[in-house]
mmCIF file of C-alpha atoms in Angstrom:
data_model
loop_
_atom_site.group_PDB
_atom_site.id
_atom_site.type_symbol
_atom_site.label_atom_id
_atom_site.label_comp_id
_atom_site.label_asym_id
_atom_site.label_seq_id
_atom_site.Cartn_x
_atom_site.Cartn_y
_atom_site.Cartn_z
ATOM 1 C CA MET F 1 1.953 33.786 109.116
ATOM 2 C CA ARG F 2 0.840 37.399 109.042
ATOM 3 C CA LEU F 3 -0.195 39.374 105.934
ATOM 4 C CA SER F 4 -0.082 43.144 105.867
ATOM 5 C CA GLY F 5 -0.848 45.787 103.263
ATOM 6 C CA PRO F 6 -2.035 49.382 102.972
ATOM 7 C CA ASP F 7 -5.545 48.338 101.943
ATOM 8 C CA ASP F 8 -7.713 45.275 102.292
ATOM 9 C CA VAL F 9 -5.852 41.993 101.969
ATOM 10 C CA SER F 10 -7.874 39.207 100.390
ATOM 11 C CA VAL F 11 -7.091 35.493 100.702
ATOM 12 C CA ARG F 12 -8.647 32.711 98.681
ATOM 13 C CA SER F 13 -7.731 29.056 99.127
ATOM 14 C CA CYS F 14 -7.330 27.025 95.935
ATOM 15 C CA PRO F 15 -8.636 23.455 96.241
ATOM 16 C CA GLY F 16 -5.608 21.190 96.762
ATOM 17 C CA GLY F 17 -3.286 24.140 96.225
ATOM 18 C CA PRO F 18 -1.995 27.373 97.759
ATOM 19 C CA ASP F 19 -3.704 30.461 99.173
ATOM 20 C CA LEU F 20 -3.970 33.241 96.599
ATOM 21 C CA VAL F 21 -3.310 36.572 98.310
ATOM 22 C CA ARG F 22 -4.095 39.987 96.876
ATOM 23 C CA GLY F 23 -3.303 43.370 98.370
ATOM 24 C CA ALA F 24 -0.504 42.327 100.750
ATOM 25 C CA THR F 25 2.819 44.133 100.619
ATOM 26 C CA LEU F 26 4.481 42.058 103.338
ATOM 27 C CA VAL F 27 4.252 38.446 104.477
ATOM 28 C CA VAL F 28 5.662 37.753 107.931
ATOM 29 C CA ASP F 29 6.287 34.052 108.554
ATOM 30 C CA ASP F 30 5.994 32.218 111.866
ATOM 31 C CA ASP F 31 9.662 32.896 112.649
ATOM 32 C CA GLY F 32 9.051 36.626 112.269
ATOM 33 C CA VAL F 33 10.965 36.834 108.982
ATOM 34 C CA GLN F 34 9.542 39.448 106.624
ATOM 35 C CA HIS F 35 9.036 38.634 102.945
ATOM 36 C CA GLU F 36 8.329 41.480 100.556
ATOM 37 C CA VAL F 37 5.482 40.932 98.068
ATOM 38 C CA THR F 38 6.560 41.835 94.525
ATOM 39 C CA ARG F 39 3.604 40.479 92.505
ATOM 40 C CA PRO F 40 0.025 41.666 92.091
ATOM 41 C CA VAL F 41 -1.131 38.255 93.343
ATOM 42 C CA VAL F 42 1.004 35.796 95.322
ATOM 43 C CA ALA F 43 0.504 32.116 96.138
ATOM 44 C CA ILE F 44 1.283 31.165 99.739
ATOM 45 C CA CYS F 45 2.267 27.545 100.389
ATOM 46 C CA ARG F 46 -0.229 25.487 102.396
ATOM 47 C CA CYS F 47 1.481 22.091 102.263
ATOM 48 C CA ASP F 48 4.663 23.183 104.090
ATOM 49 C CA ARG F 49 6.844 21.445 101.501
ATOM 50 C CA SER F 50 7.793 24.379 99.312
ATOM 51 C CA SER F 51 11.494 25.011 98.926
ATOM 52 C CA ARG F 52 10.726 28.733 98.589
ATOM 53 C CA MET F 53 8.663 29.360 101.685
ATOM 54 C CA PRO F 54 6.415 31.180 102.146
ATOM 55 C CA TRP F 55 5.727 31.075 98.396
ATOM 56 C CA CYS F 56 4.141 28.086 96.652
ATOM 57 C CA ASP F 57 6.521 26.334 94.237
ATOM 58 C CA SER F 58 4.000 23.670 93.123
ATOM 59 C CA THR F 59 5.697 20.921 95.149
ATOM 60 C CA HIS F 60 2.206 19.945 96.366
ATOM 61 C CA LYS F 61 1.619 18.393 92.944
ATOM 62 C CA ALA F 62 4.308 15.815 93.614
ATOM 63 C CA VAL F 63 3.202 15.224 97.212
ATOM 64 C CA ARG F 64 -0.505 14.987 96.548
ATOM 65 C CA PRO F 65 -1.038 13.803 92.991
ATOM 66 C CA ARG F 66 -4.345 15.082 91.776
ATOM 67 C CA MET A 1 13.366 41.407 61.641
ATOM 68 C CA LEU A 2 13.622 40.240 58.051
ATOM 69 C CA LEU A 3 11.278 37.781 56.365
ATOM 70 C CA PRO A 4 12.348 34.160 56.978
ATOM 71 C CA ARG A 5 13.706 31.724 54.390
ATOM 72 C CA GLU A 6 11.097 29.663 52.577
ATOM 73 C CA ARG A 7 10.687 25.985 53.450
ATOM 74 C CA GLY A 8 8.388 24.844 50.638
ATOM 75 C CA PRO A 9 5.613 25.941 48.272
ATOM 76 C CA LEU A 10 3.272 27.384 50.922
ATOM 77 C CA SER A 11 5.825 29.585 52.628
ATOM 78 C CA ARG A 12 7.233 30.524 49.196
ATOM 79 C CA ARG A 13 3.812 31.794 48.112
ATOM 80 C CA VAL A 14 3.297 33.727 51.358
ATOM 81 C CA LEU A 15 6.783 35.244 51.288
ATOM 82 C CA GLN A 16 6.396 36.232 47.648
ATOM 83 C CA THR A 17 3.127 37.991 48.407
ATOM 84 C CA LEU A 18 4.586 39.839 51.390
ATOM 85 C CA ARG A 19 7.785 40.796 49.624
ATOM 86 C CA THR A 20 6.187 42.231 46.526
ATOM 87 C CA GLY A 21 2.756 43.225 47.879
ATOM 88 C CA PRO A 22 -0.386 41.473 46.647
ATOM 89 C CA GLY A 23 -1.024 44.053 43.916
ATOM 90 C CA SER A 24 2.010 43.143 41.879
ATOM 91 C CA SER A 25 1.061 39.477 41.640
ATOM 92 C CA ARG A 26 -2.591 40.057 40.815
ATOM 93 C CA SER A 27 -2.377 38.638 37.316
ATOM 94 C CA THR A 28 -1.442 35.139 38.409
ATOM 95 C CA THR A 29 -1.836 34.043 42.001
ATOM 96 C CA ALA A 30 -3.268 36.807 44.154
ATOM 97 C CA PHE A 31 -6.798 35.466 44.140
ATOM 98 C CA THR A 32 -6.183 31.741 43.907
ATOM 99 C CA GLU A 33 -6.434 29.718 47.102
ATOM 100 C CA LEU A 34 -3.404 28.182 48.750
ATOM 101 C CA ALA A 35 -3.256 24.540 47.740
ATOM 102 C CA LEU A 36 -2.918 22.449 50.893
ATOM 103 C CA GLY A 37 -1.945 18.811 50.437
ATOM 104 C CA PRO A 38 -3.642 15.912 52.214
ATOM 105 C CA ASP A 39 -0.978 15.628 54.932
ATOM 106 C CA SER A 40 -1.297 17.202 58.378
ATOM 107 C CA VAL A 41 -0.361 20.870 58.557
ATOM 108 C CA VAL A 42 0.339 20.614 62.311
ATOM 109 C CA THR A 43 3.680 18.885 61.793
ATOM 110 C CA ASP A 44 4.473 20.441 58.387
ATOM 111 C CA GLU A 45 7.248 23.018 58.715
ATOM 112 C CA ASP A 46 6.328 24.674 55.425
ATOM 113 C CA ALA A 47 2.690 25.268 56.429
ATOM 114 C CA GLN A 48 3.646 26.338 59.952
ATOM 115 C CA LEU A 49 6.304 28.749 58.731
ATOM 116 C CA ALA A 50 3.795 30.260 56.275
ATOM 117 C CA LEU A 51 1.306 30.772 59.114
ATOM 118 C CA TRP A 52 3.930 32.080 61.542
ATOM 119 C CA THR A 53 5.036 34.655 58.966
ATOM 120 C CA LEU A 54 1.451 35.837 58.436
ATOM 121 C CA TYR A 55 0.878 36.112 62.192
ATOM 122 C CA GLU A 56 4.061 38.102 62.767
ATOM 123 C CA LEU A 57 2.504 40.952 60.782
ATOM 124 C CA HIS A 58 0.314 41.429 63.900
ATOM 125 C CA TYR A 59 3.256 41.442 66.344
ATOM 126 C CA ARG A 60 6.563 43.039 65.341
ATOM 127 C CA GLY A 61 6.276 43.004 61.545
ATOM 128 C CA PHE A 62 9.132 42.659 59.054
ATOM 129 C CA ASP A 63 11.566 45.293 57.807
ATOM 130 C CA ASP A 64 11.139 43.968 54.262
ATOM 131 C CA ALA A 65 7.310 43.780 54.197
ATOM 132 C CA ALA A 66 4.907 46.738 54.024
ATOM 133 C CA GLU A 67 3.119 47.408 57.319
ATOM 134 C CA ASP A 68 -0.310 47.805 55.738
ATOM 135 C CA LEU A 69 -0.245 44.182 54.583
ATOM 136 C CA GLU A 70 -1.394 43.267 58.104
ATOM 137 C CA TRP A 71 -5.022 43.929 57.129
ATOM 138 C CA ASP A 72 -4.753 43.314 53.389
ATOM 139 C CA PRO A 73 -7.654 41.080 52.247
ATOM 140 C CA THR A 74 -5.433 38.961 50.020
ATOM 141 C CA VAL A 75 -2.997 38.323 52.843
ATOM 142 C CA LEU A 76 -5.813 37.572 55.308
ATOM 143 C CA ARG A 77 -7.235 35.123 52.791
ATOM 144 C CA LEU A 78 -3.967 33.176 52.702
ATOM 145 C CA ARG A 79 -3.999 33.123 56.501
ATOM 146 C CA ARG A 80 -7.595 31.959 56.648
ATOM 147 C CA THR A 81 -6.930 28.949 54.411
ATOM 148 C CA LEU A 82 -4.096 27.787 56.652
ATOM 149 C CA GLU A 83 -5.977 28.553 59.862
ATOM 150 C CA ARG A 84 -9.135 26.692 58.909
ATOM 151 C CA ARG A 85 -7.177 23.501 58.345
ATOM 152 C CA PHE A 86 -4.955 24.039 61.410
ATOM 153 C CA GLU A 87 -7.947 24.579 63.699
ATOM 154 C CA ARG A 88 -9.827 21.586 62.304
ATOM 155 C CA GLU A 89 -6.840 19.274 62.744
ATOM 156 C CA LEU A 90 -6.234 20.463 66.292
ATOM 157 C CA ARG A 91 -9.876 19.962 67.277
ATOM 158 C CA GLU A 92 -9.830 16.459 65.793
ATOM 159 C CA ALA A 93 -6.588 15.617 67.550
ATOM 160 C CA VAL A 94 -7.944 16.406 71.027
ATOM 161 C CA ALA A 95 -11.508 15.100 70.626
ATOM 162 C CA LEU A 96 -10.771 11.708 72.154
ATOM 163 C CA ARG A 97 -8.942 13.159 75.164
ATOM 164 C CA LEU A 98 -11.849 15.501 75.858
ATOM 165 C CA ARG A 99 -14.460 12.752 75.648
ATOM 166 C CA SER A 100 -12.847 10.996 78.602
ATOM 167 C CA LEU A 101 -13.207 14.041 80.897
ATOM 168 C CA PRO A 102 -15.943 14.150 83.535
ATOM 169 C CA GLY A 103 -18.623 16.585 82.393
ATOM 170 C CA GLU A 104 -19.776 17.745 85.813
ATOM 171 C CA ALA A 105 -16.667 19.093 87.581
ATOM 172 C CA PRO A 106 -16.033 22.860 87.719
ATOM 173 C CA VAL A 107 -13.995 23.924 84.706
ATOM 174 C CA GLY A 108 -11.087 25.161 86.861
ATOM 175 C CA GLU A 109 -10.648 21.754 88.475
ATOM 176 C CA THR A 110 -11.001 19.959 85.156
ATOM 177 C CA LEU A 111 -8.308 22.196 83.656
ATOM 178 C CA LEU A 112 -5.837 21.543 86.441
ATOM 179 C CA ALA A 113 -6.464 17.780 86.300
ATOM 180 C CA LEU A 114 -5.841 17.648 82.531
ATOM 181 C CA PRO A 115 -2.013 17.642 82.557
ATOM 182 C CA ALA A 116 -2.107 14.276 84.378
ATOM 183 C CA THR A 117 -3.492 12.765 81.133
ATOM 184 C CA SER A 118 -0.298 13.703 79.321
ATOM 185 C CA THR A 119 1.997 10.974 78.035
ATOM 186 C CA GLY A 120 5.392 10.702 76.392
ATOM 187 C CA PRO A 121 8.891 11.943 77.092
ATOM 188 C CA SER A 122 9.692 14.945 79.268
ATOM 189 C CA PRO A 123 12.227 17.387 77.843
ATOM 190 C CA ALA A 124 12.485 18.996 81.300
ATOM 191 C CA ALA A 125 13.523 15.710 82.923
ATOM 192 C CA TYR A 126 16.142 15.178 80.207
ATOM 193 C CA LEU A 127 17.437 18.733 80.587
ATOM 194 C CA HIS A 128 17.547 18.233 84.355
ATOM 195 C CA ARG A 129 19.638 15.076 84.468
ATOM 196 C CA HIS A 130 21.300 14.308 81.137
ATOM 197 C CA ALA A 131 21.462 17.236 78.736
ATOM 198 C CA SER A 132 24.776 18.628 77.530
ATOM 199 C CA ARG A 133 25.363 22.351 77.260
ATOM 200 C CA GLU A 134 24.674 22.122 73.505
ATOM 201 C CA VAL A 135 21.280 20.572 74.147
ATOM 202 C CA VAL A 136 20.337 23.300 76.644
ATOM 203 C CA VAL A 137 21.333 25.909 74.082
ATOM 204 C CA ASP A 138 19.240 24.137 71.446
ATOM 205 C CA PHE A 139 16.277 24.128 73.835
ATOM 206 C CA LEU A 140 16.573 27.889 74.442
ATOM 207 C CA ARG A 141 16.873 28.500 70.711
ATOM 208 C CA GLU A 142 13.673 26.533 70.005
ATOM 209 C CA ARG A 143 11.774 28.176 72.842
ATOM 210 C CA SER A 144 12.922 31.662 71.825
ATOM 211 C CA LEU A 145 10.272 31.712 69.103
ATOM 212 C CA GLN A 146 7.511 32.020 71.685
ATOM 213 C CA GLN A 147 9.281 33.219 74.840
ATOM 214 C CA LEU A 148 10.565 36.433 73.249
ATOM 215 C CA LYS A 149 6.889 37.317 72.779
ATOM 216 C CA GLU A 150 5.753 35.610 75.972
ATOM 217 C CA SER A 151 2.167 36.594 76.896
ATOM 218 C CA ASP A 152 1.769 38.831 73.842
ATOM 219 C CA PRO A 153 -0.762 36.453 72.188
ATOM 220 C CA GLN A 154 -2.858 36.368 75.367
ATOM 221 C CA ALA A 155 -2.831 40.166 75.596
ATOM 222 C CA PHE A 156 -4.989 40.238 72.451
ATOM 223 C CA VAL A 157 -7.778 38.637 74.509
ATOM 224 C CA LEU A 158 -8.053 41.316 77.210
ATOM 225 C CA PRO A 159 -10.519 43.630 75.409
ATOM 226 C CA ARG A 160 -12.763 40.637 74.725
ATOM 227 C CA LEU A 161 -13.325 39.857 78.400
ATOM 228 C CA THR A 162 -15.390 41.662 81.008
ATOM 229 C CA GLY A 163 -15.607 41.740 84.813
ATOM 230 C CA ARG A 164 -13.776 39.153 86.927
ATOM 231 C CA SER A 165 -12.028 37.325 84.106
ATOM 232 C CA LYS A 166 -10.724 40.599 82.646
ATOM 233 C CA VAL A 167 -9.346 41.690 86.020
ATOM 234 C CA ALA A 168 -7.641 38.322 86.565
ATOM 235 C CA LEU A 169 -6.069 38.288 83.078
ATOM 236 C CA ALA A 170 -4.816 41.840 83.698
ATOM 237 C CA GLU A 171 -3.235 40.696 86.990
ATOM 238 C CA LEU A 172 -1.530 37.794 85.249
ATOM 239 C CA LEU A 173 -0.301 39.918 82.341
ATOM 240 C CA TYR A 174 0.971 42.656 84.658
ATOM 241 C CA ASP A 175 3.153 40.052 86.372
ATOM 242 C CA GLU A 176 4.326 38.616 83.022
ATOM 243 C CA PHE A 177 5.160 42.098 81.785
ATOM 244 C CA GLY A 178 7.364 42.869 84.775
ATOM 245 C CA GLY A 179 4.935 44.285 87.340
ATOM 246 C CA GLY A 180 5.960 47.841 86.513
ATOM 247 C CA ARG A 181 9.681 47.018 86.323
ATOM 248 C CA PRO A 182 11.111 46.741 82.788
ATOM 249 C CA GLU A 183 14.017 44.653 84.106
ATOM 250 C CA ARG A 184 11.499 41.998 85.263
ATOM 251 C CA LEU A 185 9.681 41.702 81.914
ATOM 252 C CA HIS A 186 9.654 37.951 81.286
ATOM 253 C CA GLN A 187 10.535 38.436 77.618
ATOM 254 C CA ARG A 188 13.604 40.313 78.768
ATOM 255 C CA LEU A 189 14.541 37.641 81.320
ATOM 256 C CA PHE A 190 14.432 35.106 78.492
ATOM 257 C CA ALA A 191 16.599 37.326 76.294
ATOM 258 C CA GLU A 192 19.121 37.557 79.137
ATOM 259 C CA ALA A 193 19.110 33.767 79.488
ATOM 260 C CA MET A 194 19.878 33.526 75.760
ATOM 261 C CA VAL A 195 22.731 36.029 75.963
ATOM 262 C CA SER A 196 24.237 34.181 78.935
ATOM 263 C CA VAL A 197 24.787 31.053 76.795
ATOM 264 C CA GLY A 198 25.978 32.933 73.708
ATOM 265 C CA LEU A 199 22.724 33.123 71.731
ATOM 266 C CA ASP A 200 21.520 36.203 69.869
ATOM 267 C CA PRO A 201 18.376 37.518 71.641
ATOM 268 C CA THR A 202 17.202 39.578 68.685
ATOM 269 C CA TYR A 203 13.553 38.812 67.956
ATOM 270 C CA GLY A 204 13.139 36.250 65.172
ATOM 271 C CA THR A 205 16.836 35.447 64.745
ATOM 272 C CA TYR A 206 16.352 31.677 64.909
ATOM 273 C CA VAL A 207 13.127 31.280 62.973
ATOM 274 C CA ASP A 208 14.989 29.606 60.094
ATOM 275 C CA GLU A 209 16.391 26.974 62.454
ATOM 276 C CA VAL A 210 13.480 25.974 64.675
ATOM 277 C CA GLY A 211 11.358 22.874 64.126
ATOM 278 C CA ALA A 212 7.768 22.592 62.912
ATOM 279 C CA LEU A 213 6.408 22.058 66.412
ATOM 280 C CA SER A 214 7.988 25.201 67.851
ATOM 281 C CA LEU A 215 6.301 27.103 65.041
ATOM 282 C CA ALA A 216 3.003 25.258 65.557
ATOM 283 C CA SER A 217 3.003 25.948 69.314
ATOM 284 C CA ALA A 218 3.513 29.660 68.729
ATOM 285 C CA ASN A 219 0.902 29.633 65.954
ATOM 286 C CA ALA A 220 -1.779 27.968 68.074
ATOM 287 C CA MET A 221 -1.459 30.769 70.634
ATOM 288 C CA SER A 222 -1.650 33.400 67.898
ATOM 289 C CA MET A 223 -4.700 31.807 66.286
ATOM 290 C CA PHE A 224 -6.515 31.567 69.622
ATOM 291 C CA GLY A 225 -5.508 35.105 70.595
ATOM 292 C CA LEU A 226 -6.358 36.822 67.337
ATOM 293 C CA HIS A 227 -9.876 35.427 66.915
ATOM 294 C CA ARG A 228 -12.490 36.664 69.349
ATOM 295 C CA ARG A 229 -14.474 33.531 68.531
ATOM 296 C CA LEU A 230 -11.637 31.466 70.062
ATOM 297 C CA ARG A 231 -11.305 33.449 73.323
ATOM 298 C CA GLY A 232 -12.303 30.381 75.352
ATOM 299 C CA ALA A 233 -9.609 28.283 73.710
ATOM 300 C CA ALA A 234 -7.047 31.050 74.266
ATOM 301 C CA MET A 235 -7.662 31.108 78.006
ATOM 302 C CA GLY A 236 -7.939 27.320 78.383
ATOM 303 C CA HIS A 237 -4.604 27.043 76.590
ATOM 304 C CA LEU A 238 -3.137 29.624 78.954
ATOM 305 C CA ALA A 239 -4.356 27.704 82.024
ATOM 306 C CA VAL A 240 -2.655 24.475 80.969
ATOM 307 C CA PHE A 241 0.436 26.316 79.736
ATOM 308 C CA GLU A 242 0.828 27.820 83.215
ATOM 309 C CA ALA A 243 -0.097 24.587 85.004
ATOM 310 C CA THR A 244 2.627 22.672 83.154
ATOM 311 C CA SER A 245 5.342 25.253 83.734
ATOM 312 C CA SER A 246 6.312 25.443 87.391
ATOM 313 C CA VAL A 247 7.607 21.900 88.019
ATOM 314 C CA PRO A 248 9.394 21.622 84.626
ATOM 315 C CA SER A 249 10.925 25.075 85.158
ATOM 316 C CA ARG A 250 12.491 23.890 88.415
ATOM 317 C CA LYS A 251 13.971 20.860 86.652
ATOM 318 C CA ILE A 252 15.359 22.963 83.812
ATOM 319 C CA ALA A 253 16.911 25.423 86.266
ATOM 320 C CA GLY A 254 18.434 22.438 88.087
ATOM 321 C CA GLY A 255 19.936 21.148 84.846
ATOM 322 C CA MET A 256 21.444 24.544 84.119
ATOM 323 C CA ASP A 257 22.983 24.668 87.586
ATOM 324 C CA ARG A 258 24.331 21.118 87.062
ATOM 325 C CA LEU A 259 26.104 22.319 83.919
ATOM 326 C CA GLY A 260 27.465 25.408 85.674
ATOM 327 C CA LEU A 261 25.770 27.837 83.276
ATOM 328 C CA PRO A 262 25.692 31.540 84.244
ATOM 329 C CA PRO A 263 22.978 32.479 86.797
ATOM 330 C CA ALA A 264 21.082 34.505 84.151
ATOM 331 C CA ALA A 265 20.314 31.273 82.289
ATOM 332 C CA ALA A 266 18.483 29.687 85.212
ATOM 333 C CA ALA A 267 17.044 32.978 86.509
ATOM 334 C CA TYR A 268 14.257 32.957 83.914
ATOM 335 C CA PHE A 269 13.237 29.450 84.984
ATOM 336 C CA HIS A 270 13.538 30.165 88.722
ATOM 337 C CA GLU A 271 11.172 33.087 88.206
ATOM 338 C CA HIS A 272 8.650 30.780 86.530
ATOM 339 C CA VAL A 273 8.671 28.239 89.363
ATOM 340 C CA GLU A 274 7.107 30.872 91.578
ATOM 341 C CA ALA A 275 5.180 32.996 89.071
ATOM 342 C CA ASP A 276 3.432 30.091 87.384
ATOM 343 C CA SER A 277 2.422 28.571 90.719
ATOM 344 C CA VAL A 278 0.287 31.713 90.982
ATOM 345 C CA HIS A 279 -0.692 32.018 87.339
ATOM 346 C CA GLU A 280 -2.105 28.515 86.928
ATOM 347 C CA HIS A 281 -4.714 29.211 89.601
ATOM 348 C CA LEU A 282 -5.440 32.677 88.249
ATOM 349 C CA ALA A 283 -5.925 31.272 84.758
ATOM 350 C CA ALA A 284 -7.899 28.142 85.680
ATOM 351 C CA HIS A 285 -10.219 29.527 88.347
ATOM 352 C CA ASP A 286 -10.310 33.312 88.081
ATOM 353 C CA ILE A 287 -10.155 33.625 84.297
ATOM 354 C CA CYS A 288 -11.624 30.417 82.836
ATOM 355 C CA GLY A 289 -13.947 29.747 85.777
ATOM 356 C CA ALA A 290 -15.400 33.242 85.559
ATOM 357 C CA MET A 291 -15.670 33.132 81.750
ATOM 358 C CA VAL A 292 -17.594 29.865 81.818
ATOM 359 C CA ALA A 293 -19.816 31.013 84.708
ATOM 360 C CA GLU A 294 -20.783 34.018 82.632
ATOM 361 C CA GLU A 295 -20.986 32.215 79.294
ATOM 362 C CA PRO A 296 -21.476 28.447 79.813
ATOM 363 C CA GLY A 297 -21.200 27.862 76.062
ATOM 364 C CA LEU A 298 -17.466 28.646 76.296
ATOM 365 C CA ARG A 299 -16.705 25.556 78.410
ATOM 366 C CA GLU A 300 -16.071 23.304 75.440
ATOM 367 C CA ASP A 301 -13.646 25.695 73.769
ATOM 368 C CA VAL A 302 -11.817 26.350 77.053
ATOM 369 C CA LEU A 303 -11.156 22.611 77.290
ATOM 370 C CA VAL A 304 -10.246 22.372 73.593
ATOM 371 C CA GLY A 305 -7.611 25.078 74.067
ATOM 372 C CA ALA A 306 -6.280 23.334 77.165
ATOM 373 C CA ALA A 307 -6.043 19.972 75.404
ATOM 374 C CA VAL A 308 -4.395 21.569 72.358
ATOM 375 C CA CYS A 309 -1.663 22.931 74.632
ATOM 376 C CA LEU A 310 -0.985 19.409 75.948
ATOM 377 C CA HIS A 311 -1.191 17.847 72.491
ATOM 378 C CA LEU A 312 1.329 20.249 70.958
ATOM 379 C CA ASP A 313 3.597 19.937 74.016
ATOM 380 C CA GLU A 314 3.616 16.162 73.559
ATOM 381 C CA LEU A 315 4.472 16.427 69.854
ATOM 382 C CA SER A 316 7.094 19.042 70.598
ATOM 383 C CA ALA A 317 8.618 16.861 73.328
ATOM 384 C CA LEU A 318 8.949 14.028 70.817
ATOM 385 C CA GLU A 319 10.564 16.286 68.240
ATOM 386 C CA LEU A 320 13.095 17.573 70.781
ATOM 387 C CA THR A 321 13.968 14.400 72.695
ATOM 388 C CA GLU A 322 14.364 12.360 69.514
ATOM 389 C CA ARG A 323 16.742 14.994 68.200
ATOM 390 C CA TRP A 324 18.725 15.194 71.440
ATOM 391 C CA ASN A 325 18.848 11.507 72.215
ATOM 392 C CA PRO A 326 18.088 9.360 69.164
ATOM 393 C CA THR A 327 18.565 6.126 71.142
ATOM 394 C CA ALA A 328 15.865 6.984 73.692
ATOM 395 C CA PRO A 329 12.644 5.016 73.393
ATOM 396 C CA THR A 330 10.059 6.841 71.315
ATOM 397 C CA ALA A 331 6.719 7.834 72.793
ATOM 398 C CA GLN A 332 5.047 4.957 70.981
ATOM 399 C CA GLU A 333 7.455 2.491 72.587
ATOM 400 C CA VAL A 334 6.930 4.032 76.017
ATOM 401 C CA ALA A 335 3.171 3.835 75.657
ATOM 402 C CA SER A 336 3.048 0.198 74.494
#
């Protein structure tokens, strides 16, 4: 996974949840597919179970009940 | 939008005052208090409609009520009587739930753990697997009361925050309000979902048809948003609202696809699967966490607001699922 943007890209991991990414305009996944960022902040999946990769879809709540 | 139809003595009094202006009724009722009965106002459609009508003066207003009534002392006094009781009942209703929470954990983590304490039926699960088209339409009609002004109540809070929490709320609101693209405004996506199933998306069209709990849910957000004193509750409510949206939204979208509804119907919910997976963390950690770090005294109200969101969602779920499927076990039966 590669994050790119015109300015600084910041990443913060949420406990038991996704990475919150600010400042990225493009997310390139491990297969080289580019995903355009359309929100001021995006959540990147960390559990690999999202059905909308690379974006978090909250599936982790079902996999790892809090 | 026109003033709604009355549903009892409280809404009658409020509507009369708004229709004629407080001056014209000064001789009889203008300065007497609203008489609230002993029963709960949370589930009383008359009280909730009265409050909703008073709050709407601060949003879009009514074509048949003078605009300057928004800040009229007599009108505010009616609102205050209803609000005092509403707030007291809500605080009492969530006190027990809050006592069982660990006092030490960071507020963000506590907020995101709260939805697991929720009980009762799930309208989203019913919409996913069983609902008919008519039920889905009924659901959209009920939700239209708050979704056509989605995030507007929380926008009232922005000038009351500073620093990190203000920046995070602005990020969240910018996304809710379309991220610079009017066609992505969530209120508009909801209106398009309504149109796709034959509903009228005009603001306020269905107020005469919705239940007490749809009104109460919208009113709680307005009360929290309009009082600076309740800013903690407003943001705690937002955190749980967002944290209980993504998974249900996916189920609802699935139910709409099952019924073969037009893509615009599910599009609103698909958007919320992704958006609210971001927003719940923004709200819990970046907004509420920062607010409480700066002002530790807000922690209690943040959790009150969060628990109120769950409480009203549970009551609303009962109202809806009992209407849709009268043979389903009630929440009391499920719990016992």
